[in-house]
N, CA, C and O atoms as a DFTB+ gen file, in Angstrom:
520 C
 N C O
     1  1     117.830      71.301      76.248
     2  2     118.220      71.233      77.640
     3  2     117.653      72.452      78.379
     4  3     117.134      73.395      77.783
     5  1     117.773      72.383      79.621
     6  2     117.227      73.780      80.407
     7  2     117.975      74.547      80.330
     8  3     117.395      75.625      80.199
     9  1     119.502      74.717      80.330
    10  2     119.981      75.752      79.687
    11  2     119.647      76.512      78.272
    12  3     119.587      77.726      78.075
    13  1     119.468      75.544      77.440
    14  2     119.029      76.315      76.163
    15  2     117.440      76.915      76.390
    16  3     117.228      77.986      75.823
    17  1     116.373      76.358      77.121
    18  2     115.152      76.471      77.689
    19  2     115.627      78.576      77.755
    20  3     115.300      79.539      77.062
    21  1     116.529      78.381      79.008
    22  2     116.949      79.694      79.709
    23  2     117.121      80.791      79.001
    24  3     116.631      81.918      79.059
    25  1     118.335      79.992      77.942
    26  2     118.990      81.049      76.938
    27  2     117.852      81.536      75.989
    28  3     117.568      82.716      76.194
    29  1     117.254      81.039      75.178
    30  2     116.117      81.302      74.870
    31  2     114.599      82.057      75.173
    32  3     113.909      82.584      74.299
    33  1     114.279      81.977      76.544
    34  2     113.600      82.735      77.173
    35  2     114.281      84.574      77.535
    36  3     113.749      85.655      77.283
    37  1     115.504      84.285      78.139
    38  2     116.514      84.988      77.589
    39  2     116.377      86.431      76.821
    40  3     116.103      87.615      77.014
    41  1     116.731      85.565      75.896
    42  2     116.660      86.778      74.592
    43  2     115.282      86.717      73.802
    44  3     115.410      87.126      72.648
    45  1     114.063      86.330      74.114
    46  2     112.836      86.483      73.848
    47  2     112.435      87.905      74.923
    48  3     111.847      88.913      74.532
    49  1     112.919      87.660      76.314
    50  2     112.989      88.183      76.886
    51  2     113.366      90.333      76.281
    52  3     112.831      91.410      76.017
    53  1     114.346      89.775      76.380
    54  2     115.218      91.400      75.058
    55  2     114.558      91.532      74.209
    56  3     114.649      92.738      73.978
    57  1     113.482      90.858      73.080
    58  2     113.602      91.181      72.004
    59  2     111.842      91.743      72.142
    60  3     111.257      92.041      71.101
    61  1     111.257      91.823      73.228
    62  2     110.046      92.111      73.920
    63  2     110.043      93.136      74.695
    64  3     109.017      93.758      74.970
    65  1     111.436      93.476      75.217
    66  2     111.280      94.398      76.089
    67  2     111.726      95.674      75.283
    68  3     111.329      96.775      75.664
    69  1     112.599      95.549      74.102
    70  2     113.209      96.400      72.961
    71  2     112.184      97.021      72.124
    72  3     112.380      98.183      71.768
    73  1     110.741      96.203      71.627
    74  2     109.908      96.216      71.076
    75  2     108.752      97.383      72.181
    76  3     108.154      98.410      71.862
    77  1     108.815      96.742      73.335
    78  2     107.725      97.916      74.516
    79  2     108.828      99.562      74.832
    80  3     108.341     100.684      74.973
    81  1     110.209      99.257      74.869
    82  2     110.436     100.835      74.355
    83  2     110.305     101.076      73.520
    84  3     109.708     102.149      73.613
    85  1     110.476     100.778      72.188
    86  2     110.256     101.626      71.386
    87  2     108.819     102.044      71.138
    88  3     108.688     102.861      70.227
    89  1     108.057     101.776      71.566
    90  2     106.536     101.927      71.698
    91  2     105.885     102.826      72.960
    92  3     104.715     103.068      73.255
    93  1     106.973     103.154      73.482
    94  2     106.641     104.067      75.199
    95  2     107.368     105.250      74.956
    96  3     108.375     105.326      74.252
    97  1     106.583     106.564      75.825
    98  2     107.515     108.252      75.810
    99  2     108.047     107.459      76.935
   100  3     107.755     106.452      77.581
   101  1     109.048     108.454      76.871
   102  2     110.239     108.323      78.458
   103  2     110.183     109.528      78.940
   104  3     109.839     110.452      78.203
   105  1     110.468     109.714      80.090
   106  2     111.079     110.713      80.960
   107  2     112.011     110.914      81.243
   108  3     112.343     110.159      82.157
   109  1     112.981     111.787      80.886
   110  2     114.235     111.705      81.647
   111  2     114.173     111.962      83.168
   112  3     113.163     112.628      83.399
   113  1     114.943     111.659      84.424
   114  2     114.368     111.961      85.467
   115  2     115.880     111.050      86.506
   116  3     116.691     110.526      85.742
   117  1     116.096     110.942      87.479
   118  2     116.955     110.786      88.282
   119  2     117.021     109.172      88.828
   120  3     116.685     109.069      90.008
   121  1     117.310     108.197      88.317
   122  2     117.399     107.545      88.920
   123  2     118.664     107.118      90.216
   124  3     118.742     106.086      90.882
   125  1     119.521     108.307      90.233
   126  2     120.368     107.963      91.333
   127  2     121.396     107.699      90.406
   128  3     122.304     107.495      91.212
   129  1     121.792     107.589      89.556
   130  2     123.290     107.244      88.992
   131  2     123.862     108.507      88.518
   132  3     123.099     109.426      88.222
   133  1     125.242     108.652      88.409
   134  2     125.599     109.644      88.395
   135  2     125.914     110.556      87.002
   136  3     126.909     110.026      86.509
   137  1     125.553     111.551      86.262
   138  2     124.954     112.096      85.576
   139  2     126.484     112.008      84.658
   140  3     126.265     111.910      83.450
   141  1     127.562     112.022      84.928
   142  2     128.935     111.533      84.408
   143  2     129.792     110.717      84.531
   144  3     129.844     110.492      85.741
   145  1     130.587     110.059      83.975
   146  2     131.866     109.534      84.827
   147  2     133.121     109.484      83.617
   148  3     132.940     109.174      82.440
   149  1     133.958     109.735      84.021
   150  2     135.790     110.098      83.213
   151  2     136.700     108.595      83.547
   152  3     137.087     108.124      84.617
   153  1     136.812     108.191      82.379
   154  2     138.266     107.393      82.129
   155  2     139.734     107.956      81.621
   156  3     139.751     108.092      80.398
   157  1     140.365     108.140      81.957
   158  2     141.746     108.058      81.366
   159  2     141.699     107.567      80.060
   160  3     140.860     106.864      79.495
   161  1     142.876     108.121      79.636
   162  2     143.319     107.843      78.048
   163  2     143.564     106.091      78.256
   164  3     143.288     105.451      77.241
   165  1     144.139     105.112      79.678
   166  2     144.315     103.525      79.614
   167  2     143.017     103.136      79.531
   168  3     142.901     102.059      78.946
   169  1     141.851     103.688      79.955
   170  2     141.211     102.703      79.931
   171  2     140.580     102.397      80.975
   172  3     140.764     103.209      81.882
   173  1     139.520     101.070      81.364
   174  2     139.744     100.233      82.773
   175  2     137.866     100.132      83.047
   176  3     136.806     100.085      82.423
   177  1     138.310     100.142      84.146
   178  2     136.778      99.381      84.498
   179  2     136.105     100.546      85.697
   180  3     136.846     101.230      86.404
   181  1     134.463     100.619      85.768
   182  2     133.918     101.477      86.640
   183  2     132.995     100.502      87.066
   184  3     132.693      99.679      86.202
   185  1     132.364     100.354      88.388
   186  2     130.897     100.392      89.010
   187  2     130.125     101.596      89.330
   188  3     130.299     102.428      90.220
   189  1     129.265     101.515      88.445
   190  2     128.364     102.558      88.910
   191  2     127.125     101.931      89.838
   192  3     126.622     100.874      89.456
   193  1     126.624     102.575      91.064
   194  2     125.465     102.442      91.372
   195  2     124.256     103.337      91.798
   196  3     124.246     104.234      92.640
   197  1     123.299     102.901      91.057
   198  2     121.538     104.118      91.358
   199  2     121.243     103.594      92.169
   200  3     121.800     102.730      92.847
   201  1     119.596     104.407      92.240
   202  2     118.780     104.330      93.801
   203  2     117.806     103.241      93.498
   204  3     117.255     102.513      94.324
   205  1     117.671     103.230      92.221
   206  2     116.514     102.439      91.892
   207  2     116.790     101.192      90.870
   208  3     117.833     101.205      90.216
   209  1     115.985     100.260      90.747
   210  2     116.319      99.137      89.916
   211  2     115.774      99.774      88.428
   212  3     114.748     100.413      88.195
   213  1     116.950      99.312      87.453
   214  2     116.684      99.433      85.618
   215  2     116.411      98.154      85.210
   216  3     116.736      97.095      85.747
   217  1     115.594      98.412      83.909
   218  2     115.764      97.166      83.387
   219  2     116.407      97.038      82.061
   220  3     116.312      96.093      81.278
   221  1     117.253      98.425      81.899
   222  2     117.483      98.096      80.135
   223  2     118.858      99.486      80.225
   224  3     118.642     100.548      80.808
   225  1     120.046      99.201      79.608
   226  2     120.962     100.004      79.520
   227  2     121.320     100.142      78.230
   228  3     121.109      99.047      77.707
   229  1     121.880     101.127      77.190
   230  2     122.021     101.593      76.147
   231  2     123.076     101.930      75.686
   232  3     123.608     102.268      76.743
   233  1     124.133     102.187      74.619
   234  2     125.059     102.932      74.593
   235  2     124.974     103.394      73.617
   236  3     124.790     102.633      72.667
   237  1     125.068     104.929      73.352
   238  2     124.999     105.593      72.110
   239  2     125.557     106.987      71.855
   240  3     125.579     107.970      72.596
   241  1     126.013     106.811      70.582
   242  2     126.836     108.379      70.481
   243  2     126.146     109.440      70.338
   244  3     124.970     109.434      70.703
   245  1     126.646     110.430      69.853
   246  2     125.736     111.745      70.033
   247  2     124.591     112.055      69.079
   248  3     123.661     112.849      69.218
   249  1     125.028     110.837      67.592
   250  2     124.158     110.633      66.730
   251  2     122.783     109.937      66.813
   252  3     121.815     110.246      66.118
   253  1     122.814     108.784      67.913
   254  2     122.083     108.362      68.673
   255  2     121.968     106.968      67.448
   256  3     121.135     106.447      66.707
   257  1     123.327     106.836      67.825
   258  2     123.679     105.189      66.794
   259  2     123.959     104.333      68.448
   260  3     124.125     104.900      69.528
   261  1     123.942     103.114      68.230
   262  2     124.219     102.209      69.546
   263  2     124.468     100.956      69.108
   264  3     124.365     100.486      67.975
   265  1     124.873     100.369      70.328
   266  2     125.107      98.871      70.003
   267  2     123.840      98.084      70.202
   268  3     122.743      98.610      70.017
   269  1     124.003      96.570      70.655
   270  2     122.950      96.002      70.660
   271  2     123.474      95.222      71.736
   272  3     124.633      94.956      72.056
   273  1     122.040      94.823      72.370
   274  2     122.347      94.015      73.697
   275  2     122.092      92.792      73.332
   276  3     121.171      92.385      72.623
   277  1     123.173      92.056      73.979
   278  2     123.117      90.976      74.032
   279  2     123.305      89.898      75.336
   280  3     123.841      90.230      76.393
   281  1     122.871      88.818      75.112
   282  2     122.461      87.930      76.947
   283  2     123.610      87.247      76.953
   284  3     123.950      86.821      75.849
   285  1     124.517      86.943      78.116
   286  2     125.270      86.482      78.493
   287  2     124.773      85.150      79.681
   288  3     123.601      84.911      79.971
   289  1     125.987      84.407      80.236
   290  2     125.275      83.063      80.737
   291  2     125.170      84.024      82.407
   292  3     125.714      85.126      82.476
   293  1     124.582      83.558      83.370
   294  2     123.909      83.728      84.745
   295  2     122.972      85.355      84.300
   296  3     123.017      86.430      84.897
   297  1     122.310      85.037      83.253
   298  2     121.517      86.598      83.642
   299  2     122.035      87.838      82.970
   300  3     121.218      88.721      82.709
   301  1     123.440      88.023      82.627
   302  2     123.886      88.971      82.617
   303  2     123.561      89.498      81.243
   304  3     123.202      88.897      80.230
   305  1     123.741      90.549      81.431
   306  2     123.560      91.242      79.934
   307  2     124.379      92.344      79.342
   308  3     124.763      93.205      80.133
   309  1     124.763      92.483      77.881
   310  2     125.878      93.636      77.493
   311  2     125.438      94.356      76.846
   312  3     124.345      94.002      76.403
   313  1     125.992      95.870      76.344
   314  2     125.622      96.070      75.311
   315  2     127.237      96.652      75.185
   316  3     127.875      97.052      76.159
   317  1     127.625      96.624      74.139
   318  2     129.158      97.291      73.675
   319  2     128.685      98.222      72.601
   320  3     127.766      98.047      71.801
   321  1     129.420      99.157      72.725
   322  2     129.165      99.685      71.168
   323  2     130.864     100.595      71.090
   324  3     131.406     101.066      72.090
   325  1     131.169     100.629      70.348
   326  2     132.621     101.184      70.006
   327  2     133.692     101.042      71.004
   328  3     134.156      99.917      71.192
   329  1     134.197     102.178      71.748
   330  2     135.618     101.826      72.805
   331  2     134.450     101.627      74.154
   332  3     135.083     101.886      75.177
   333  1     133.475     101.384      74.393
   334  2     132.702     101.239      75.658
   335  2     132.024      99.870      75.570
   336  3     131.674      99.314      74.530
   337  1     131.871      99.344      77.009
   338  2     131.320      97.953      77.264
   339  2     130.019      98.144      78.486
   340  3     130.676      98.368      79.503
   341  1     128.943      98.162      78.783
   342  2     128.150      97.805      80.030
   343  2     127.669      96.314      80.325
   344  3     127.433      95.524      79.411
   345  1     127.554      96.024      81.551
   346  2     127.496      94.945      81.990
   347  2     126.561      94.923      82.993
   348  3     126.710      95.629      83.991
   349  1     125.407      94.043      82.824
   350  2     124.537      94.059      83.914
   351  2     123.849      92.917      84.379
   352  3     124.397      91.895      83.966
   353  1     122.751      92.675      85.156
   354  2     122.206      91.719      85.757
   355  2     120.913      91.699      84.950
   356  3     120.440      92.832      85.040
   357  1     120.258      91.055      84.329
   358  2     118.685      90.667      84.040
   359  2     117.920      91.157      85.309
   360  3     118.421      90.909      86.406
   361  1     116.929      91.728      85.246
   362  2     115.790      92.092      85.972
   363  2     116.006      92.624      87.534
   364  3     115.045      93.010      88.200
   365  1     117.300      92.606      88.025
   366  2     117.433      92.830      88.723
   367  2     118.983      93.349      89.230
   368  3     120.024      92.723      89.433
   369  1     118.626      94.807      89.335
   370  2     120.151      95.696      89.148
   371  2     119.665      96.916      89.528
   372  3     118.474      97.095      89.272
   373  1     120.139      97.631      89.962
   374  2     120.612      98.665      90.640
   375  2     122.336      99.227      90.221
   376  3     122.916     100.294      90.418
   377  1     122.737      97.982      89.594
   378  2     124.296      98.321      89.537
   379  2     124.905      98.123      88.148
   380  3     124.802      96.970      87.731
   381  1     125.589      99.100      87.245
   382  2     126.037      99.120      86.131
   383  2     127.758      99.012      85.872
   384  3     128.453      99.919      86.330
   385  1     128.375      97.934      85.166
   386  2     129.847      97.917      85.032
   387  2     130.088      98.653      84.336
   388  3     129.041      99.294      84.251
   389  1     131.013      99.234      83.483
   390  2     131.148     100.020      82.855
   391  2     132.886     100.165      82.450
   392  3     133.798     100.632      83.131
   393  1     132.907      99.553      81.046
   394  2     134.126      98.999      80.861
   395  2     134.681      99.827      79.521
   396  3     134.051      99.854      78.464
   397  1     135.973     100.503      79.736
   398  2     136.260     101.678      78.605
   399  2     138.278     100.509      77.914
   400  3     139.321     100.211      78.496
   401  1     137.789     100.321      76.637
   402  2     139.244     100.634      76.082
   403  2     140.005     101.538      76.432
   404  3     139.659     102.610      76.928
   405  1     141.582     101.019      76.103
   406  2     142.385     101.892      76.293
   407  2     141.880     103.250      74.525
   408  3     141.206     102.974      73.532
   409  1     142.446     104.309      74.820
   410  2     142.519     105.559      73.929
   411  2     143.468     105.421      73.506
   412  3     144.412     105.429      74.297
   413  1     143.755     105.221      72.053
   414  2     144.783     105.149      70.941
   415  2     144.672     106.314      70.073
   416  3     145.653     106.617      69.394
   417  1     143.641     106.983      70.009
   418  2     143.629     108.280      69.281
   419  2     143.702     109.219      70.004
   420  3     143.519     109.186      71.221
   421  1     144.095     110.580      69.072
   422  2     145.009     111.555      69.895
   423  2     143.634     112.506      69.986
   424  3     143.862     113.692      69.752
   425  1     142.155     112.148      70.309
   426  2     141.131     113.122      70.749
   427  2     140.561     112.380      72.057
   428  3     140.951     111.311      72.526
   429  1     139.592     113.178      72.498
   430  2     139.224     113.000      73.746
   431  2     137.500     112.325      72.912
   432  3     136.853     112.819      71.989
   433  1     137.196     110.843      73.874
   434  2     135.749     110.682      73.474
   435  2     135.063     110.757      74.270
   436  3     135.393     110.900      75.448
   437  1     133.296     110.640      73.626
   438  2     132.549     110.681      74.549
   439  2     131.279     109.763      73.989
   440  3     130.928     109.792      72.809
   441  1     130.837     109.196      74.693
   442  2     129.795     108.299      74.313
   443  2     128.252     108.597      75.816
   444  3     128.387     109.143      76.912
   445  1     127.140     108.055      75.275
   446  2     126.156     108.116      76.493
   447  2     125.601     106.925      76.804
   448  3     125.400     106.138      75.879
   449  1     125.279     106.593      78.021
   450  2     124.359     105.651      78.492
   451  2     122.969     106.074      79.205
   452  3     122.759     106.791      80.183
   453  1     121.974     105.257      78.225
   454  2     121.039     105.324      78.765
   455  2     120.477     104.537      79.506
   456  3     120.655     103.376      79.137
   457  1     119.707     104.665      80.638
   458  2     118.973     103.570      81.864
   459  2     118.364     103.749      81.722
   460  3     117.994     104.910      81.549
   461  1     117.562     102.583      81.648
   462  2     115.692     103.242      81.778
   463  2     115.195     101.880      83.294
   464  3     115.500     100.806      83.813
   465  1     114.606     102.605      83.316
   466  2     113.174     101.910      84.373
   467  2     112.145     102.670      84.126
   468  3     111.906     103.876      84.175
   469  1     111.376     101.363      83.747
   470  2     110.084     101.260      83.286
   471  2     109.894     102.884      82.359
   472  3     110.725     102.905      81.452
   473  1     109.044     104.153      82.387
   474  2     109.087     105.102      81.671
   475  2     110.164     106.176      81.791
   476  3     110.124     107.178      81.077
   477  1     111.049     105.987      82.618
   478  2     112.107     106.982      83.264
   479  2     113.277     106.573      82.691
   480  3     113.442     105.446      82.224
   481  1     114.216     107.567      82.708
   482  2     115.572     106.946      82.233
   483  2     116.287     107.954      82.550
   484  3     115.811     109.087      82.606
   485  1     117.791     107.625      82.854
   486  2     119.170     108.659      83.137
   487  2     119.745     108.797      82.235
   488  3     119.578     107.770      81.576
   489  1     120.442     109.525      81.667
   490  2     121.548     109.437      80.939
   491  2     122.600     110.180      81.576
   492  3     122.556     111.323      82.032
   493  1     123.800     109.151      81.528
   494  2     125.027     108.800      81.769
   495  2     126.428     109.492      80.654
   496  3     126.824     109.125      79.548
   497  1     126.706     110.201      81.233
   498  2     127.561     110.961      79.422
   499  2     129.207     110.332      80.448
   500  3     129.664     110.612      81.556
   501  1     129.581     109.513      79.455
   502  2     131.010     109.130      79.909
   503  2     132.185     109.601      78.707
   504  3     132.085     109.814      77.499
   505  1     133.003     109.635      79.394
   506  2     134.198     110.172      78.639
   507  2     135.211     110.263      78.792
   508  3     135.414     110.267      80.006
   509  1     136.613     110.402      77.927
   510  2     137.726     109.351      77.643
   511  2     139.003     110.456      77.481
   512  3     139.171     110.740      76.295
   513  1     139.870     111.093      78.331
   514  2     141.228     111.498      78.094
   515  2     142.072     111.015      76.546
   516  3     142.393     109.862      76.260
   517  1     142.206     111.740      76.049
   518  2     143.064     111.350      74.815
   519  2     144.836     111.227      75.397
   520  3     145.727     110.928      74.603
């Protein structure tokens, strides 16, 4: 069906564009998003928005372990990796969700997000009230 057509193009899509970073230097450099952001020990939900359009968001600890992205239905795309969730648009975004578990342990966390467009990328250091 053309949905499966979609879904498929999709994540051919990801698994091409995963393959050209890891094959490119980056720059770190400013895309307009904001260089932190703090959740509470509950939890909850953020919008973040940059100046410029990304095409690829990351989440990874300080070890530089991460989750994996995966395609959701209208476009959207995730990557989760431990108490953190991002949420975005396929090819066209400017704007990052940014979704934290509640904190059940008695330390404070911290995880990073990376943005990239095209050779540039932000990183995003978020972090969690115990």
């Amino acid at each position: 069906t053309k949905h499966d057509i979609m879904k498929v193009a999709r994540y051919f899509s990801v698994i091409v564009l995963s393959l050209v970073l890891t094959s490119c230097e980056f720059e770190e450099t400013d895309l307009g998003f904001p260089k932190s952001i703090t959740f509470t020990r509950n939890g909850g939900e953020k919008t973040i928005i940059g100046n410029e359009s990304f095409v690829f968001a990351e989440i990874q600890d300080y070890k530089g372990n991460h989750g994996s992205i995966e395609g959701g239905e209208d476009g959207k795309l995730y990557n989760v990796y431990d108490w953190l969730k991002v949420e975005y648009v396929e090819l066209k975004n400017d704007v990052l969700k940014v979704y934290a578990a509640p904190n059940t342990t008695d330390k404070e966390r911290t995880l990073y997000i990376e943005v990239y467009s095209g050779s540039e990328y932000d990183v995003i250091t978020v972090k969690q009230g115990k």
